[in-house]
Structures are given as structure tokens and as C-alpha cells.
Tab-separated table of N, CA and C in Angstrom:
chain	number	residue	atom	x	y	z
A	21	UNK	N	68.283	101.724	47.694
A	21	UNK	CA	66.922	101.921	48.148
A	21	UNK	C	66.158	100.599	48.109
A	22	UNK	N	65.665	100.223	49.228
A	22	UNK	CA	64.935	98.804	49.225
A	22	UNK	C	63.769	99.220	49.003
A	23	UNK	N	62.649	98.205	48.266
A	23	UNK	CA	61.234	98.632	48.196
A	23	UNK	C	60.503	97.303	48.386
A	24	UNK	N	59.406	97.562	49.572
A	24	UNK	CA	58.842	96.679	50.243
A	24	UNK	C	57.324	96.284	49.950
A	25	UNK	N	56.938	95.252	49.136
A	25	UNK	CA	55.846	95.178	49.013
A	25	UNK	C	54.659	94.060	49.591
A	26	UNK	N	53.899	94.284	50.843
A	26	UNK	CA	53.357	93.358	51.248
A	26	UNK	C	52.213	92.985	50.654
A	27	UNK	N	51.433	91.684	50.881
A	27	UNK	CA	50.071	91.142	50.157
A	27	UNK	C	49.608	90.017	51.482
A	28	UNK	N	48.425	89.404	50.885
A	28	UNK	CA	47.683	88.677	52.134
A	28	UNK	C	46.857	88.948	53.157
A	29	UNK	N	46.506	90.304	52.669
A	29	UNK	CA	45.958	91.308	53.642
A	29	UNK	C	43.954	90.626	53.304
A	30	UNK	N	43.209	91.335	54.012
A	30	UNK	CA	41.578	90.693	54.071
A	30	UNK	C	41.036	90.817	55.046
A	31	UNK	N	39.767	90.605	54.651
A	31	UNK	CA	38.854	90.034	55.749
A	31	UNK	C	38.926	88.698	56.608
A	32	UNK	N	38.049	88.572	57.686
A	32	UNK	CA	38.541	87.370	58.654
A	32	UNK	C	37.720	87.287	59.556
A	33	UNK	N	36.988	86.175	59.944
A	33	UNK	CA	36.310	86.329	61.065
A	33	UNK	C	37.056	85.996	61.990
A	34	UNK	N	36.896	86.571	63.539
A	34	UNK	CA	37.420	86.507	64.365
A	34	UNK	C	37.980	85.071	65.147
A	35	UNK	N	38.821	84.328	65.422
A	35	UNK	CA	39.355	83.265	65.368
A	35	UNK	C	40.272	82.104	64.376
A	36	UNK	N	39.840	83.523	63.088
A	36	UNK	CA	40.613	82.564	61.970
A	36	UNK	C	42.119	83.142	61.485
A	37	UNK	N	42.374	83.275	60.872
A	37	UNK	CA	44.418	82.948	60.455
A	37	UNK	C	44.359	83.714	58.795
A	38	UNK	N	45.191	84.734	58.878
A	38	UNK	CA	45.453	85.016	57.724
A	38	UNK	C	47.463	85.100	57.822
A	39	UNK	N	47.814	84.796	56.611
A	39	UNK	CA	49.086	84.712	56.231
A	39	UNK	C	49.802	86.144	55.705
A	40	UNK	N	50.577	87.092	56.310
A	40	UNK	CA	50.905	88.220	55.384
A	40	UNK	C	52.495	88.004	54.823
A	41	UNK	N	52.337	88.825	53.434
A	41	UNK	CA	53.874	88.211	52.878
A	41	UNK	C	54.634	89.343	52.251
A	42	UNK	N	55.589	89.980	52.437
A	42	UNK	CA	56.477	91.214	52.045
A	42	UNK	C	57.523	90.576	50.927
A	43	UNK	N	57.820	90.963	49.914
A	43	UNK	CA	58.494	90.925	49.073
A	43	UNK	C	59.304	92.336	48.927
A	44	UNK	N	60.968	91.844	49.254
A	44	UNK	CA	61.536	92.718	49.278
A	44	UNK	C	62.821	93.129	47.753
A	45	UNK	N	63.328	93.916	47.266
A	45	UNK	CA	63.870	94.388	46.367
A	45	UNK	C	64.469	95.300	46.310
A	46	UNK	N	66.100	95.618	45.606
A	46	UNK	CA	66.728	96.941	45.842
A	46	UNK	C	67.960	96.639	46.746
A	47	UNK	N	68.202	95.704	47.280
A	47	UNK	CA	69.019	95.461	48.053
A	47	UNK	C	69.331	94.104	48.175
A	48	UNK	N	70.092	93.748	49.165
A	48	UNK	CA	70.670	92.436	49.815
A	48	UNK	C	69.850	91.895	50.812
A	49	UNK	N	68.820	91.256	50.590
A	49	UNK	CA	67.663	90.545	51.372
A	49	UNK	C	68.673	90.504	52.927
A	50	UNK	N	69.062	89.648	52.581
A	50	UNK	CA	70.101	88.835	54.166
A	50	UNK	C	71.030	90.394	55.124
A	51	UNK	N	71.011	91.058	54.519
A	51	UNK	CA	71.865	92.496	55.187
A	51	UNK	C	70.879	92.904	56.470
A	52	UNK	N	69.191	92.917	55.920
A	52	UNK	CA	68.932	94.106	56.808
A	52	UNK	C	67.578	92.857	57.899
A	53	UNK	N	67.519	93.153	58.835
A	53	UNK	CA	66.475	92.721	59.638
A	53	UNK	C	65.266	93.302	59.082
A	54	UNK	N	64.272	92.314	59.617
A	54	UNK	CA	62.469	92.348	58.561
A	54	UNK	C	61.872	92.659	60.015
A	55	UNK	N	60.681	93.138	59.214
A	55	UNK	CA	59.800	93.028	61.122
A	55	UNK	C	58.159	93.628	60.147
A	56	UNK	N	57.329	93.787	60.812
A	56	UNK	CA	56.004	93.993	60.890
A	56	UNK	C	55.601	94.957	62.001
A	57	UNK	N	55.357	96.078	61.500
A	57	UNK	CA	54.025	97.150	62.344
A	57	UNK	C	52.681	97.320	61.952
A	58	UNK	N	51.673	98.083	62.736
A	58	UNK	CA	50.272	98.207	62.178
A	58	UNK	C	50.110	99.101	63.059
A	59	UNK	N	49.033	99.683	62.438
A	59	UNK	CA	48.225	100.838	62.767
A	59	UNK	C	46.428	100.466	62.240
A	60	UNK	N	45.914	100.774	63.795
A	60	UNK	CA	44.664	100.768	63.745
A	60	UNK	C	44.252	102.445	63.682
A	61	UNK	N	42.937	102.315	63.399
A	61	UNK	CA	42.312	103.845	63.389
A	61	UNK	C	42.046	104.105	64.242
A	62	UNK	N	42.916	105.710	64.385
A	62	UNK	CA	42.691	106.417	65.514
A	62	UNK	C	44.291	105.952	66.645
A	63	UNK	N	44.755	105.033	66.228
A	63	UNK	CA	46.425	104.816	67.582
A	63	UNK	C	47.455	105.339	66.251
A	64	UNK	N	48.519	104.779	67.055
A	64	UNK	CA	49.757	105.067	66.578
A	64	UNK	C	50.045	103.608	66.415
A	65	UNK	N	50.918	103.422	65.334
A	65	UNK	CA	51.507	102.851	65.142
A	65	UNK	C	52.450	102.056	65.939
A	66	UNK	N	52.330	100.410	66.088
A	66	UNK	CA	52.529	99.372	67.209
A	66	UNK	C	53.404	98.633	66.661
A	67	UNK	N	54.438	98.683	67.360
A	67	UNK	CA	55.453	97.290	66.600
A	67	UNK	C	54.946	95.921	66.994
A	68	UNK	N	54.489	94.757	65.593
A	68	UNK	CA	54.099	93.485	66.527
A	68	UNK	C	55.694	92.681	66.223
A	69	UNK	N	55.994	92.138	65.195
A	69	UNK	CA	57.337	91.328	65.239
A	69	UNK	C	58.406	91.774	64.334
A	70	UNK	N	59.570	90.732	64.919
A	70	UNK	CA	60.697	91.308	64.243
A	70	UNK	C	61.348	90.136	64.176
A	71	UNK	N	62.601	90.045	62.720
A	71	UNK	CA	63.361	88.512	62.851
A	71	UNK	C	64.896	88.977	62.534
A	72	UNK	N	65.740	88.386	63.032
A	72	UNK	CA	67.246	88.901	62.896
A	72	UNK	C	67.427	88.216	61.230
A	73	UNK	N	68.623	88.857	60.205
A	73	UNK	CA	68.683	88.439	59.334
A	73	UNK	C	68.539	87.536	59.068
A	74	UNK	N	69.634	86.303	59.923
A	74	UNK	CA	69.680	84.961	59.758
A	74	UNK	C	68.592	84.373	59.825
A	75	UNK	N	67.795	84.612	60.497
A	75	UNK	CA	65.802	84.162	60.988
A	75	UNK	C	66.427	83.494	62.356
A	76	UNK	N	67.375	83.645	62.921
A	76	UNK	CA	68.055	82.816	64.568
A	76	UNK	C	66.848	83.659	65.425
A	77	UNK	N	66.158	84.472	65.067
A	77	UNK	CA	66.177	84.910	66.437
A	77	UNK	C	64.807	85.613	66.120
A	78	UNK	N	64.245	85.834	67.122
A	78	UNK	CA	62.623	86.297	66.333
A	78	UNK	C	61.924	87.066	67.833
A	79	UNK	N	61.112	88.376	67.569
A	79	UNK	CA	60.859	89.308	69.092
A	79	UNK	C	59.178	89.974	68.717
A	80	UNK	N	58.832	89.559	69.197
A	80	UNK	CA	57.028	89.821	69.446
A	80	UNK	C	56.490	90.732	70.179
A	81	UNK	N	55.665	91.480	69.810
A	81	UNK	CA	54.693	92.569	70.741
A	81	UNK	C	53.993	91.783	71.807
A	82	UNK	N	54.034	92.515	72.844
A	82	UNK	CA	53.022	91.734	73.937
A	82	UNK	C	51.667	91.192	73.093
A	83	UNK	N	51.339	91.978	72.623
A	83	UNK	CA	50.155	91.754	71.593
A	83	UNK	C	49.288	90.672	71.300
A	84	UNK	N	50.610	90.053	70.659
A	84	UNK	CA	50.888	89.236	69.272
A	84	UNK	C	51.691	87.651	69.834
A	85	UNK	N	52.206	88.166	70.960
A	85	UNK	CA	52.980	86.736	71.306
A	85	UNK	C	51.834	85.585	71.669
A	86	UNK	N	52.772	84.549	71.060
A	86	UNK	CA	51.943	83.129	71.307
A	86	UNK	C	50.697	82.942	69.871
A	87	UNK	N	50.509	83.938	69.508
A	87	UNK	CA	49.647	83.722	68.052
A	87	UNK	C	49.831	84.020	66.692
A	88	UNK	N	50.856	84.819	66.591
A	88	UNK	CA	51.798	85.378	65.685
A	88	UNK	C	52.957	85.035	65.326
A	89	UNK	N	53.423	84.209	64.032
A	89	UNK	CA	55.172	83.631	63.779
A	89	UNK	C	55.197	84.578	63.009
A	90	UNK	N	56.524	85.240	63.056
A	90	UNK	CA	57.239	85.982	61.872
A	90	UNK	C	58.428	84.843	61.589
A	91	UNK	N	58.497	84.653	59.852
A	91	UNK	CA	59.288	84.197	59.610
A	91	UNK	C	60.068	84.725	58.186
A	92	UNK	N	60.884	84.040	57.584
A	92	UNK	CA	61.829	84.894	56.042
A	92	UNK	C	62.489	83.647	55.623
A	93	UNK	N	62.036	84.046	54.112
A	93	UNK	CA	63.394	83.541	53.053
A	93	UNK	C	63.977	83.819	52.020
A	94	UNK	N	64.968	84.008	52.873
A	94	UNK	CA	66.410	84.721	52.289
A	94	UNK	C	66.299	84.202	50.855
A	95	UNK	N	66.104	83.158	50.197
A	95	UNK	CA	66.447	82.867	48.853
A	95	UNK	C	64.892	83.518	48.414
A	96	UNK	N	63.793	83.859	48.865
A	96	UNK	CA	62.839	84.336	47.940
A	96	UNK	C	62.600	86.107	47.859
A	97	UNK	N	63.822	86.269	49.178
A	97	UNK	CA	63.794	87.954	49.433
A	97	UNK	C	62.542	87.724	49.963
A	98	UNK	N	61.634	86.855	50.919
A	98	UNK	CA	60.392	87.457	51.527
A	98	UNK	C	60.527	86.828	53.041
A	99	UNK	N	59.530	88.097	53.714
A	99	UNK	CA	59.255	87.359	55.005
A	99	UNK	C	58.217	87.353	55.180
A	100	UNK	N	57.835	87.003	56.029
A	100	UNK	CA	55.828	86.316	56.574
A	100	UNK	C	55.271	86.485	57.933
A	101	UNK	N	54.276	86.545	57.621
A	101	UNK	CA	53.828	86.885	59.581
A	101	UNK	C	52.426	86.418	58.898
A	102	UNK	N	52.875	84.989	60.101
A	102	UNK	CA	51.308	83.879	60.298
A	102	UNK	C	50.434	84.584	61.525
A	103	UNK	N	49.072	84.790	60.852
A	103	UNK	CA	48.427	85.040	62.218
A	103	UNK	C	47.118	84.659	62.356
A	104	UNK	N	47.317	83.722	63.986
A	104	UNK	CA	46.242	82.758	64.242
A	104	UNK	C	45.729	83.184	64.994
A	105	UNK	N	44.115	82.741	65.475
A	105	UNK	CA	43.716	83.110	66.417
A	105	UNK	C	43.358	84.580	66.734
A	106	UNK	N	42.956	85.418	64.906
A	106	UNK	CA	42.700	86.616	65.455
A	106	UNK	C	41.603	87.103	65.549
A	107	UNK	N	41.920	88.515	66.382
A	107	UNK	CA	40.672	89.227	67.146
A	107	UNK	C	40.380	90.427	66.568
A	108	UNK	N	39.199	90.677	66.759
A	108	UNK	CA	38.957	92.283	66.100
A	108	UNK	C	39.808	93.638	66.609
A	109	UNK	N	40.320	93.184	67.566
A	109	UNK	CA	41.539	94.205	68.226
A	109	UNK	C	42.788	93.983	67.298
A	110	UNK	N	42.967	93.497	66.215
A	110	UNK	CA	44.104	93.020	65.491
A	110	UNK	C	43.501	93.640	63.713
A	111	UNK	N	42.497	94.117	63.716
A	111	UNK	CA	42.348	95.110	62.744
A	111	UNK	C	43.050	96.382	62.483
A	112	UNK	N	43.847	96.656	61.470
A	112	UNK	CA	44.714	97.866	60.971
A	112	UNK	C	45.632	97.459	60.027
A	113	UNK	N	46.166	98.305	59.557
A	113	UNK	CA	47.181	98.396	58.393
A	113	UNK	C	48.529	97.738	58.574
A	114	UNK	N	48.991	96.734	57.819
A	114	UNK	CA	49.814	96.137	58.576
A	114	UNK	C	51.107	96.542	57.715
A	115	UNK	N	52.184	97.163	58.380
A	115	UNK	CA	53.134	96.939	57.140
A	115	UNK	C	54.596	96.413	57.569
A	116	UNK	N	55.210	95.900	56.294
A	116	UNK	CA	56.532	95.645	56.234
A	116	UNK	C	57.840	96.715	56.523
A	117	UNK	N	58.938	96.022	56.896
A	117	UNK	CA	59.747	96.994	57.468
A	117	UNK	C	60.857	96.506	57.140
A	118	UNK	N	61.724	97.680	57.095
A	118	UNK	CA	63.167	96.769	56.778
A	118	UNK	C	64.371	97.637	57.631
A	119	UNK	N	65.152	96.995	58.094
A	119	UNK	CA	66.453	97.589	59.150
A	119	UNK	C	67.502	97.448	58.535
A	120	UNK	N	68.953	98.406	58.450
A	120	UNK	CA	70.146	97.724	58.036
A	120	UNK	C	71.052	97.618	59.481
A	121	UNK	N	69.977	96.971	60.385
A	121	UNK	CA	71.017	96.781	61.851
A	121	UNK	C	71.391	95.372	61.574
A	122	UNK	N	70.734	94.593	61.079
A	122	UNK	CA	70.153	92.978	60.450
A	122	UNK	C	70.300	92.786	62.238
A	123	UNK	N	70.266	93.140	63.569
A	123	UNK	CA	69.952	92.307	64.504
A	123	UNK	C	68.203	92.188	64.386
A	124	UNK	N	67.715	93.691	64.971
A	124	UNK	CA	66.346	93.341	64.925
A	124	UNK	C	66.259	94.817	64.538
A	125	UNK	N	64.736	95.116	64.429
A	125	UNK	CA	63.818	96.821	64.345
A	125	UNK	C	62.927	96.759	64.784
A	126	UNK	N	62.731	97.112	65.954
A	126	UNK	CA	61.372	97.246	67.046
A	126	UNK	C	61.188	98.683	66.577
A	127	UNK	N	61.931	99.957	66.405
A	127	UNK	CA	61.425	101.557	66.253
A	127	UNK	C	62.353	101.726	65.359
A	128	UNK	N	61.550	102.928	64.317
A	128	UNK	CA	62.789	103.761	63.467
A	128	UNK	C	63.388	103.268	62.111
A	129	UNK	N	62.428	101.847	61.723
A	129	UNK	CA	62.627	101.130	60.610
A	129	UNK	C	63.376	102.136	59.496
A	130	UNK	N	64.374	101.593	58.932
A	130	UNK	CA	64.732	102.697	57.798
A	130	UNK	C	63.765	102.349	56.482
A	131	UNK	N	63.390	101.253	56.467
A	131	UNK	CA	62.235	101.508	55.052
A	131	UNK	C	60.983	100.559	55.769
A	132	UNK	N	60.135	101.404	54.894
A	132	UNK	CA	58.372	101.059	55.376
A	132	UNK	C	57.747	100.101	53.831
A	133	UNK	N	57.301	99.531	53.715
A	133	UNK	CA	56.201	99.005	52.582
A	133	UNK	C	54.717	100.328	52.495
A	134	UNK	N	54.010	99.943	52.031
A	134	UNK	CA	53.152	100.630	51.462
A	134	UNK	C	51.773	100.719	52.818
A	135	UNK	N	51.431	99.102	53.289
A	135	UNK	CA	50.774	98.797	54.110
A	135	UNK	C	50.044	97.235	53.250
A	136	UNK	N	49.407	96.926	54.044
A	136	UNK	CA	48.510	96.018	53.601
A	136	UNK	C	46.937	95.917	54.770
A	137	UNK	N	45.636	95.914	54.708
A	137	UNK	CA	44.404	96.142	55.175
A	137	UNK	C	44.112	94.912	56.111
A	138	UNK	N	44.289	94.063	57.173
A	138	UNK	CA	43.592	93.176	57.761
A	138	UNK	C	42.705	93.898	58.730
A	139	UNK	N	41.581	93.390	57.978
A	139	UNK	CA	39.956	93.279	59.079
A	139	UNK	C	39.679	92.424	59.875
A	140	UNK	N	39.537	91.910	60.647
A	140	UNK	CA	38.840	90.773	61.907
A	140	UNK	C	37.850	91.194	61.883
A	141	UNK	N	36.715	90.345	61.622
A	141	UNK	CA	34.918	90.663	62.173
A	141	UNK	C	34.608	89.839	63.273
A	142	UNK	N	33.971	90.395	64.379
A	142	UNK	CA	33.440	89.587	65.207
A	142	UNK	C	32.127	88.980	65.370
């Protein structure tokens, strides 16, 4: 059983950069592919990124591309999702995810984190 705990979550005015960071445990970091979803109030739940075990390879929500890096390290068991340039449309619950495909997890993550809160104010 892996257990996923993200942090870095906050407030933000609109144009500025917050860092989110998942710490993972319970398993073999390097086995399973990492990725990031969120949910705003009132939608469903949106896949923004995803990174293959190795970190070779990395897949973005229309969203999110061009302002958003997902990245991981394997020796700290964590991965990260930099995000610049955000907008109040980028407010919701953001959480960690974990796959044992280790290519990628766009849907169907087999484990979720808890969430973590980013606000954008405009």
C-alpha cells in the first residue's frame, strides 16, 4: 500500500508560482508513475501532469502546458509540480497520484494522496 502525502499548497496572487511536493511511502518509489490531478468546486476532477518512472518522459493537460513542470526524485521518493504563471482558473484541490504502469496515469490512478488547497486571487 503506497501512501501519498502532498504539501506546498496556499494562497497566490494571480501571476505568481507556487511549488507542490508529494512524498511518497509503502512502496518502491521508481516502480510506479507519479502524476497530479485537481478538482475545482463544482467540476470533476482534471488530470494536469504526469512523469514516467524514470522522469524520461513527462505529459500535460491542455491546461497546464507551457506553465506547469512536473518533476521526481527517485532518491527522495518525491515528485513536484512547479506552477508559474497562475490564474484563478487554477484554483482547487490538487492531489498526488501514483500508477503501477510506471509508463504514465492520465485516468484510474491506483493511489490518490489526501489533496492539497491552491487558491489564485485575482
Amino acid at each position: 500500500q503506497v501512501q501519498l502525502v502532498e504539501s506546498g499548497g496556499g494562497l497566490v496572487q494571480a501571476g505568481g508560482s507556487l511549488r507542490l511536493s508529494c512524498v511518497a511511502s509503502g512502496g518502491t518509489f521508481s516502480n510506479y508513475a507519479m502524476g497530479w490531478f485537481r478538482q475545482a468546486p463544482g467540476k470533476e476532477r482534471e488530470f494536469v501532469a504526469t512523469i514516467t518512472w524514470s522522469g524520461g518522459n513527462t505529459y500535460y493537460g491542455d491546461s497546464v502546458k507551457g506553465r506547469f513542470t512536473i518533476s521526481r526524485d527517485n532518491a527522495r521518493n518525491t515528485v513536484y509540480l512547479q506552477m508559474n504563471s497562475l490564474e484563478p482558473e487554477d484554483t482547487a484541490v490538487y492531489y498526488c497520484v501514483a500508477d503501477q504502469s510506471r509508463v504514465a496515469v492520465m485516468s484510474g490512478p491506483d493511489y490518490w494522496g489526501q489533496g492539497t488547497q491552491v487558491t489564485v486571487s485575482s
